[in-house]
Amino acid sequence: MCRWRHVKNVFLRCGHGESLSVVEIKCESTNCKFGPNHPSLCVPPSCMRTCNQYRLYPELYTPTIDGYCSACGMRYRTDSEIHFKEFDRYLAAYLAKGTHFSAQHTTTDSLPAPPDHRSKFRQELIPLTMHQFHELSTDVYDDVIRRKNEEGMHPPSLDLLSSHCVSVPTLPILEDFHPNHIPERQNIAALTVSLFEDLASDIHFDLGRRYPEFKEDVRASLSGPTI
């Protein structure tokens, strides 16, 4: 079995310009089936914070293709499903316009291609690791909730609606955020409504690409029960 040993902290830069702190570890077990000191893994801090398996039961630590434990992989999927459904509700009117790619469509033959900068951004989302994409999706999801709550407490004026602006945006900051993560998170909160809808649509689209079963669940709920 594996017995992990912390080696060093390293930094990675993901596709959207954010630096991520990760932890490099190695197996120091002499009887590991993979051999002593087999190749190191990069484990996000979130794994080390949230996974009791890692701290208390190293033998249960099963790395996935991205180097994350199976428990975190399940958590990412659960969170992603919540994000996808929330984006689907938030973007209902936006997607109904039929002028943008939707993750619910199985084909795009009847839909016009998005602008070049949108297509390029969606391509940049593809190589993001599970952890990197989960952080970005979580930031956008948090801002969807913030915007909906603020609209409920303070309905936007006609002037704000016509200019597609939002008022003094802020998103909560956690102590363990990497310093480069904080301005990126606030930049999302500062986007105008139209630009934010574009971003949320792109994340929604890539969630559907990464988890095709989410699209099937949405289509099933729209079609209703079969008789």
PDB file of C-alpha atoms in Angstrom:
ATOM      1  CA  MET A   1       0.000   0.000   0.000  1.00  0.00           C
ATOM      2  CA  CYS A   2       1.016   3.619  -0.488  1.00  0.00           C
ATOM      3  CA  ARG A   3       2.298   5.820   2.328  1.00  0.00           C
ATOM      4  CA  TRP A   4       2.514   9.381   1.087  1.00  0.00           C
ATOM      5  CA  ARG A   5       5.253  11.820   2.053  1.00  0.00           C
ATOM      6  CA  HIS A   6       5.083  15.547   1.436  1.00  0.00           C
ATOM      7  CA  VAL A   7       7.893  16.720  -0.829  1.00  0.00           C
ATOM      8  CA  LYS A   8       7.333  20.365  -1.693  1.00  0.00           C
ATOM      9  CA  ASN A   9       4.819  23.010  -2.687  1.00  0.00           C
ATOM     10  CA  VAL A  10       4.709  23.867  -6.367  1.00  0.00           C
ATOM     11  CA  PHE A  11       2.738  26.339  -8.450  1.00  0.00           C
ATOM     12  CA  LEU A  12       0.874  25.728 -11.673  1.00  0.00           C
ATOM     13  CA  ARG A  13      -0.663  28.277 -14.032  1.00  0.00           C
ATOM     14  CA  CYS A  14      -3.958  27.248 -15.550  1.00  0.00           C
ATOM     15  CA  GLY A  15      -5.366  28.249 -18.911  1.00  0.00           C
ATOM     16  CA  HIS A  16      -7.240  31.324 -17.687  1.00  0.00           C
ATOM     17  CA  GLY A  17      -4.130  32.861 -16.094  1.00  0.00           C
ATOM     18  CA  GLU A  18      -4.629  31.796 -12.496  1.00  0.00           C
ATOM     19  CA  SER A  19      -1.731  30.431 -10.463  1.00  0.00           C
ATOM     20  CA  LEU A  20      -2.653  27.419  -8.377  1.00  0.00           C
ATOM     21  CA  SER A  21      -0.710  26.133  -5.405  1.00  0.00           C
ATOM     22  CA  VAL A  22      -0.463  22.356  -5.329  1.00  0.00           C
ATOM     23  CA  VAL A  23       1.380  19.890  -3.141  1.00  0.00           C
ATOM     24  CA  GLU A  24       3.822  17.331  -4.506  1.00  0.00           C
ATOM     25  CA  ILE A  25       3.957  14.041  -2.626  1.00  0.00           C
ATOM     26  CA  LYS A  26       5.761  10.720  -3.026  1.00  0.00           C
ATOM     27  CA  CYS A  27       5.166   7.224  -1.757  1.00  0.00           C
ATOM     28  CA  GLU A  28       7.741   6.129   0.828  1.00  0.00           C
ATOM     29  CA  SER A  29       6.367   2.640   1.417  1.00  0.00           C
ATOM     30  CA  THR A  30       8.999  -0.073   0.903  1.00  0.00           C
ATOM     31  CA  ASN A  31       6.448  -2.757   0.040  1.00  0.00           C
ATOM     32  CA  CYS A  32       4.232  -0.746  -2.302  1.00  0.00           C
ATOM     33  CA  LYS A  33       3.130  -2.724  -5.354  1.00  0.00           C
ATOM     34  CA  PHE A  34       4.221   0.191  -7.542  1.00  0.00           C
ATOM     35  CA  GLY A  35       7.727   0.136  -6.076  1.00  0.00           C
ATOM     36  CA  PRO A  36       9.400   2.529  -3.596  1.00  0.00           C
ATOM     37  CA  ASN A  37       9.282   6.238  -4.386  1.00  0.00           C
ATOM     38  CA  HIS A  38       7.087   5.741  -7.422  1.00  0.00           C
ATOM     39  CA  PRO A  39       6.264   8.880  -9.458  1.00  0.00           C
ATOM     40  CA  SER A  40       4.985  11.786  -7.445  1.00  0.00           C
ATOM     41  CA  LEU A  41       1.464  13.121  -7.604  1.00  0.00           C
ATOM     42  CA  CYS A  42       0.220  16.671  -7.498  1.00  0.00           C
ATOM     43  CA  VAL A  43      -2.551  17.010  -4.952  1.00  0.00           C
ATOM     44  CA  PRO A  44      -4.587  20.227  -4.641  1.00  0.00           C
ATOM     45  CA  PRO A  45      -4.753  21.751  -1.159  1.00  0.00           C
ATOM     46  CA  SER A  46      -8.502  21.076  -1.195  1.00  0.00           C
ATOM     47  CA  CYS A  47      -7.772  17.337  -1.193  1.00  0.00           C
ATOM     48  CA  MET A  48      -5.499  17.622   1.820  1.00  0.00           C
ATOM     49  CA  ARG A  49      -8.020  19.801   3.660  1.00  0.00           C
ATOM     50  CA  THR A  50     -11.169  17.833   3.000  1.00  0.00           C
ATOM     51  CA  CYS A  51     -10.134  14.201   2.653  1.00  0.00           C
ATOM     52  CA  ASN A  52      -9.850  12.311   5.915  1.00  0.00           C
ATOM     53  CA  GLN A  53      -8.733   9.346   3.827  1.00  0.00           C
ATOM     54  CA  TYR A  54      -5.544  11.186   2.977  1.00  0.00           C
ATOM     55  CA  ARG A  55      -4.724  12.117   6.566  1.00  0.00           C
ATOM     56  CA  LEU A  56      -5.930   9.051   8.447  1.00  0.00           C
ATOM     57  CA  TYR A  57      -6.069   6.266   5.882  1.00  0.00           C
ATOM     58  CA  PRO A  58      -3.396   6.756   3.213  1.00  0.00           C
ATOM     59  CA  GLU A  59      -4.059   3.290   1.827  1.00  0.00           C
ATOM     60  CA  LEU A  60      -7.517   4.503   0.751  1.00  0.00           C
ATOM     61  CA  TYR A  61      -6.004   7.342  -1.226  1.00  0.00           C
ATOM     62  CA  THR A  62      -6.706   6.335  -4.824  1.00  0.00           C
ATOM     63  CA  PRO A  63      -5.324   8.871  -7.300  1.00  0.00           C
ATOM     64  CA  THR A  64      -7.301   9.542 -10.478  1.00  0.00           C
ATOM     65  CA  ILE A  65      -5.892  10.526 -13.856  1.00  0.00           C
ATOM     66  CA  ASP A  66      -5.576  14.125 -12.648  1.00  0.00           C
ATOM     67  CA  GLY A  67      -3.799  13.050  -9.455  1.00  0.00           C
ATOM     68  CA  TYR A  68      -6.777  13.676  -7.192  1.00  0.00           C
ATOM     69  CA  CYS A  69      -8.257  11.169  -4.807  1.00  0.00           C
ATOM     70  CA  SER A  70     -11.475   9.402  -5.703  1.00  0.00           C
ATOM     71  CA  ALA A  71     -13.340  11.176  -2.890  1.00  0.00           C
ATOM     72  CA  CYS A  72     -12.503  14.581  -4.371  1.00  0.00           C
ATOM     73  CA  GLY A  73     -13.482  13.331  -7.816  1.00  0.00           C
ATOM     74  CA  MET A  74     -16.909  12.432  -6.453  1.00  0.00           C
ATOM     75  CA  ARG A  75     -17.185  15.812  -4.725  1.00  0.00           C
ATOM     76  CA  TYR A  76     -16.255  17.622  -7.933  1.00  0.00           C
ATOM     77  CA  ARG A  77     -18.955  15.728  -9.816  1.00  0.00           C
ATOM     78  CA  THR A  78     -21.586  16.466  -7.164  1.00  0.00           C
ATOM     79  CA  ASP A  79     -20.693  20.162  -7.159  1.00  0.00           C
ATOM     80  CA  SER A  80     -20.617  20.254 -10.961  1.00  0.00           C
ATOM     81  CA  GLU A  81     -24.132  18.824 -11.184  1.00  0.00           C
ATOM     82  CA  ILE A  82     -25.372  21.537  -8.816  1.00  0.00           C
ATOM     83  CA  HIS A  83     -23.593  24.172 -10.907  1.00  0.00           C
ATOM     84  CA  PHE A  84     -24.998  22.813 -14.183  1.00  0.00           C
ATOM     85  CA  LYS A  85     -28.597  22.844 -12.932  1.00  0.00           C
ATOM     86  CA  GLU A  86     -28.236  26.339 -11.477  1.00  0.00           C
ATOM     87  CA  PHE A  87     -26.688  27.677 -14.698  1.00  0.00           C
ATOM     88  CA  ASP A  88     -29.502  26.006 -16.638  1.00  0.00           C
ATOM     89  CA  ARG A  89     -32.089  27.906 -14.598  1.00  0.00           C
ATOM     90  CA  TYR A  90     -30.175  31.182 -14.595  1.00  0.00           C
ATOM     91  CA  LEU A  91     -29.551  31.092 -18.355  1.00  0.00           C
ATOM     92  CA  ALA A  92     -33.019  29.871 -19.367  1.00  0.00           C
ATOM     93  CA  ALA A  93     -34.010  33.093 -21.139  1.00  0.00           C
ATOM     94  CA  TYR A  94     -30.509  33.584 -22.530  1.00  0.00           C
ATOM     95  CA  LEU A  95     -30.354  30.093 -24.035  1.00  0.00           C
ATOM     96  CA  ALA A  96     -33.944  30.306 -25.298  1.00  0.00           C
ATOM     97  CA  LYS A  97     -32.918  33.103 -27.657  1.00  0.00           C
ATOM     98  CA  GLY A  98     -31.340  30.431 -29.840  1.00  0.00           C
ATOM     99  CA  THR A  99     -28.356  32.600 -30.717  1.00  0.00           C
ATOM    100  CA  HIS A 100     -25.815  30.804 -28.551  1.00  0.00           C
ATOM    101  CA  PHE A 101     -24.588  27.249 -28.219  1.00  0.00           C
ATOM    102  CA  SER A 102     -26.354  25.420 -25.432  1.00  0.00           C
ATOM    103  CA  ALA A 103     -25.062  22.411 -23.574  1.00  0.00           C
ATOM    104  CA  GLN A 104     -28.522  20.882 -23.970  1.00  0.00           C
ATOM    105  CA  HIS A 105     -28.273  20.623 -27.755  1.00  0.00           C
ATOM    106  CA  THR A 106     -27.018  17.378 -29.174  1.00  0.00           C
ATOM    107  CA  THR A 107     -26.193  18.995 -32.525  1.00  0.00           C
ATOM    108  CA  THR A 108     -25.285  22.517 -33.543  1.00  0.00           C
ATOM    109  CA  ASP A 109     -26.361  22.320 -37.199  1.00  0.00           C
ATOM    110  CA  SER A 110     -29.260  24.709 -36.666  1.00  0.00           C
ATOM    111  CA  LEU A 111     -27.326  27.100 -34.456  1.00  0.00           C
ATOM    112  CA  PRO A 112     -24.945  29.827 -35.615  1.00  0.00           C
ATOM    113  CA  ALA A 113     -21.353  29.632 -34.442  1.00  0.00           C
ATOM    114  CA  PRO A 114     -20.467  31.830 -31.457  1.00  0.00           C
ATOM    115  CA  PRO A 115     -18.102  34.774 -31.967  1.00  0.00           C
ATOM    116  CA  ASP A 116     -14.446  33.893 -32.456  1.00  0.00           C
ATOM    117  CA  HIS A 117     -13.437  35.055 -28.973  1.00  0.00           C
ATOM    118  CA  ARG A 118     -16.109  32.799 -27.442  1.00  0.00           C
ATOM    119  CA  SER A 119     -14.978  29.787 -29.441  1.00  0.00           C
ATOM    120  CA  LYS A 120     -11.382  30.455 -28.412  1.00  0.00           C
ATOM    121  CA  PHE A 121     -12.308  30.687 -24.731  1.00  0.00           C
ATOM    122  CA  ARG A 122     -14.250  27.429 -24.887  1.00  0.00           C
ATOM    123  CA  GLN A 123     -11.212  25.776 -26.400  1.00  0.00           C
ATOM    124  CA  GLU A 124      -9.092  27.111 -23.516  1.00  0.00           C
ATOM    125  CA  LEU A 125     -11.443  25.443 -21.026  1.00  0.00           C
ATOM    126  CA  ILE A 126     -10.851  21.978 -22.461  1.00  0.00           C
ATOM    127  CA  PRO A 127      -7.277  21.380 -21.159  1.00  0.00           C
ATOM    128  CA  LEU A 128      -8.059  22.641 -17.640  1.00  0.00           C
ATOM    129  CA  THR A 129      -7.649  19.955 -15.005  1.00  0.00           C
ATOM    130  CA  MET A 130     -10.591  18.838 -12.912  1.00  0.00           C
ATOM    131  CA  HIS A 131      -9.441  21.045 -10.029  1.00  0.00           C
ATOM    132  CA  GLN A 132      -8.799  24.131 -12.173  1.00  0.00           C
ATOM    133  CA  PHE A 133     -12.149  23.916 -13.929  1.00  0.00           C
ATOM    134  CA  HIS A 134     -13.941  23.215 -10.645  1.00  0.00           C
ATOM    135  CA  GLU A 135     -12.505  26.404  -9.134  1.00  0.00           C
ATOM    136  CA  LEU A 136     -13.614  28.492 -12.119  1.00  0.00           C
ATOM    137  CA  SER A 137     -17.058  26.895 -12.201  1.00  0.00           C
ATOM    138  CA  THR A 138     -17.428  27.476  -8.452  1.00  0.00           C
ATOM    139  CA  ASP A 139     -16.501  31.151  -8.803  1.00  0.00           C
ATOM    140  CA  VAL A 140     -19.108  31.632 -11.533  1.00  0.00           C
ATOM    141  CA  TYR A 141     -21.701  29.665  -9.560  1.00  0.00           C
ATOM    142  CA  ASP A 142     -21.055  31.768  -6.442  1.00  0.00           C
ATOM    143  CA  ASP A 143     -21.585  34.910  -8.493  1.00  0.00           C
ATOM    144  CA  VAL A 144     -24.820  33.583  -9.986  1.00  0.00           C
ATOM    145  CA  ILE A 145     -26.132  33.128  -6.444  1.00  0.00           C
ATOM    146  CA  ARG A 146     -24.885  36.581  -5.427  1.00  0.00           C
ATOM    147  CA  ARG A 147     -26.521  38.272  -8.409  1.00  0.00           C
ATOM    148  CA  LYS A 148     -29.832  36.483  -7.874  1.00  0.00           C
ATOM    149  CA  ASN A 149     -29.836  37.378  -4.179  1.00  0.00           C
ATOM    150  CA  GLU A 150     -29.023  41.018  -4.879  1.00  0.00           C
ATOM    151  CA  GLU A 151     -31.753  41.244  -7.495  1.00  0.00           C
ATOM    152  CA  GLY A 152     -34.197  39.834  -4.961  1.00  0.00           C
ATOM    153  CA  MET A 153     -33.229  42.314  -2.248  1.00  0.00           C
ATOM    154  CA  HIS A 154     -32.656  45.311  -4.519  1.00  0.00           C
ATOM    155  CA  PRO A 155     -34.490  45.009  -7.853  1.00  0.00           C
ATOM    156  CA  PRO A 156     -32.392  46.768 -10.507  1.00  0.00           C
ATOM    157  CA  SER A 157     -33.628  50.110 -11.773  1.00  0.00           C
ATOM    158  CA  LEU A 158     -34.656  50.677 -15.385  1.00  0.00           C
ATOM    159  CA  ASP A 159     -31.365  52.478 -15.960  1.00  0.00           C
ATOM    160  CA  LEU A 160     -29.401  49.458 -14.738  1.00  0.00           C
ATOM    161  CA  LEU A 161     -31.491  47.117 -16.870  1.00  0.00           C
ATOM    162  CA  SER A 162     -30.954  49.181 -19.988  1.00  0.00           C
ATOM    163  CA  SER A 163     -27.191  49.477 -19.469  1.00  0.00           C
ATOM    164  CA  HIS A 164     -26.723  45.857 -18.281  1.00  0.00           C
ATOM    165  CA  CYS A 165     -24.695  46.945 -15.260  1.00  0.00           C
ATOM    166  CA  VAL A 166     -24.395  45.554 -11.762  1.00  0.00           C
ATOM    167  CA  SER A 167     -23.818  47.497  -8.559  1.00  0.00           C
ATOM    168  CA  VAL A 168     -20.694  47.373  -6.370  1.00  0.00           C
ATOM    169  CA  PRO A 169     -19.970  43.671  -6.804  1.00  0.00           C
ATOM    170  CA  THR A 170     -18.161  41.619  -4.181  1.00  0.00           C
ATOM    171  CA  LEU A 171     -17.646  37.900  -3.646  1.00  0.00           C
ATOM    172  CA  PRO A 172     -16.647  36.289  -0.324  1.00  0.00           C
ATOM    173  CA  ILE A 173     -12.941  35.529   0.044  1.00  0.00           C
ATOM    174  CA  LEU A 174     -11.691  32.473   1.917  1.00  0.00           C
ATOM    175  CA  GLU A 175      -8.464  32.564   3.909  1.00  0.00           C
ATOM    176  CA  ASP A 176      -6.919  29.697   1.961  1.00  0.00           C
ATOM    177  CA  PHE A 177      -7.377  31.322  -1.441  1.00  0.00           C
ATOM    178  CA  HIS A 178      -4.178  31.785  -3.405  1.00  0.00           C
ATOM    179  CA  PRO A 179      -3.446  35.569  -3.728  1.00  0.00           C
ATOM    180  CA  ASN A 180      -3.875  35.385  -7.507  1.00  0.00           C
ATOM    181  CA  HIS A 181      -7.282  33.806  -7.085  1.00  0.00           C
ATOM    182  CA  ILE A 182      -8.763  36.798  -5.268  1.00  0.00           C
ATOM    183  CA  PRO A 183      -8.571  39.392  -8.100  1.00  0.00           C
ATOM    184  CA  GLU A 184      -9.747  36.783 -10.628  1.00  0.00           C
ATOM    185  CA  ARG A 185     -12.788  36.118  -8.466  1.00  0.00           C
ATOM    186  CA  GLN A 186     -13.579  39.807  -8.130  1.00  0.00           C
ATOM    187  CA  ASN A 187     -13.136  40.354 -11.867  1.00  0.00           C
ATOM    188  CA  ILE A 188     -15.951  37.864 -12.426  1.00  0.00           C
ATOM    189  CA  ALA A 189     -18.159  39.769  -9.990  1.00  0.00           C
ATOM    190  CA  ALA A 190     -17.458  43.020 -11.852  1.00  0.00           C
ATOM    191  CA  LEU A 191     -18.633  41.751 -15.254  1.00  0.00           C
ATOM    192  CA  THR A 192     -21.678  43.356 -16.814  1.00  0.00           C
ATOM    193  CA  VAL A 193     -24.792  41.226 -17.056  1.00  0.00           C
ATOM    194  CA  SER A 194     -24.312  40.452 -20.739  1.00  0.00           C
ATOM    195  CA  LEU A 195     -20.640  39.495 -20.359  1.00  0.00           C
ATOM    196  CA  PHE A 196     -21.378  37.425 -17.275  1.00  0.00           C
ATOM    197  CA  GLU A 197     -24.118  35.546 -19.130  1.00  0.00           C
ATOM    198  CA  ASP A 198     -21.602  34.779 -21.882  1.00  0.00           C
ATOM    199  CA  LEU A 199     -19.136  33.436 -19.303  1.00  0.00           C
ATOM    200  CA  ALA A 200     -21.776  31.394 -17.471  1.00  0.00           C
ATOM    201  CA  SER A 201     -22.931  29.990 -20.817  1.00  0.00           C
ATOM    202  CA  ASP A 202     -19.381  28.892 -21.662  1.00  0.00           C
ATOM    203  CA  ILE A 203     -18.957  27.177 -18.282  1.00  0.00           C
ATOM    204  CA  HIS A 204     -22.394  25.584 -18.661  1.00  0.00           C
ATOM    205  CA  PHE A 205     -21.381  24.309 -22.103  1.00  0.00           C
ATOM    206  CA  ASP A 206     -18.140  22.768 -20.830  1.00  0.00           C
ATOM    207  CA  LEU A 207     -19.884  21.164 -17.867  1.00  0.00           C
ATOM    208  CA  GLY A 208     -22.130  19.446 -20.390  1.00  0.00           C
ATOM    209  CA  ARG A 209     -19.082  18.326 -22.340  1.00  0.00           C
ATOM    210  CA  ARG A 210     -17.317  16.955 -19.252  1.00  0.00           C
ATOM    211  CA  TYR A 211     -20.463  15.334 -17.848  1.00  0.00           C
ATOM    212  CA  PRO A 212     -22.762  14.382 -20.767  1.00  0.00           C
ATOM    213  CA  GLU A 213     -25.151  12.665 -18.369  1.00  0.00           C
ATOM    214  CA  PHE A 214     -26.147  16.085 -16.994  1.00  0.00           C
ATOM    215  CA  LYS A 215     -27.624  16.979 -20.398  1.00  0.00           C
ATOM    216  CA  GLU A 216     -29.556  13.722 -20.485  1.00  0.00           C
ATOM    217  CA  ASP A 217     -31.010  14.443 -17.037  1.00  0.00           C
ATOM    218  CA  VAL A 218     -32.147  17.903 -18.168  1.00  0.00           C
ATOM    219  CA  ARG A 219     -33.740  16.559 -21.340  1.00  0.00           C
ATOM    220  CA  ALA A 220     -35.500  13.848 -19.343  1.00  0.00           C
ATOM    221  CA  SER A 221     -36.918  16.398 -16.904  1.00  0.00           C
ATOM    222  CA  LEU A 222     -38.138  18.600 -19.776  1.00  0.00           C
ATOM    223  CA  SER A 223     -39.833  15.736 -21.605  1.00  0.00           C
ATOM    224  CA  GLY A 224     -41.660  14.617 -18.463  1.00  0.00           C
ATOM    225  CA  PRO A 225     -42.573  11.095 -17.377  1.00  0.00           C
ATOM    226  CA  THR A 226     -43.207   8.538 -20.069  1.00  0.00           C
ATOM    227  CA  ILE A 227     -46.523   6.711 -20.117  1.00  0.00           C
TER     228      ILE A 227
END
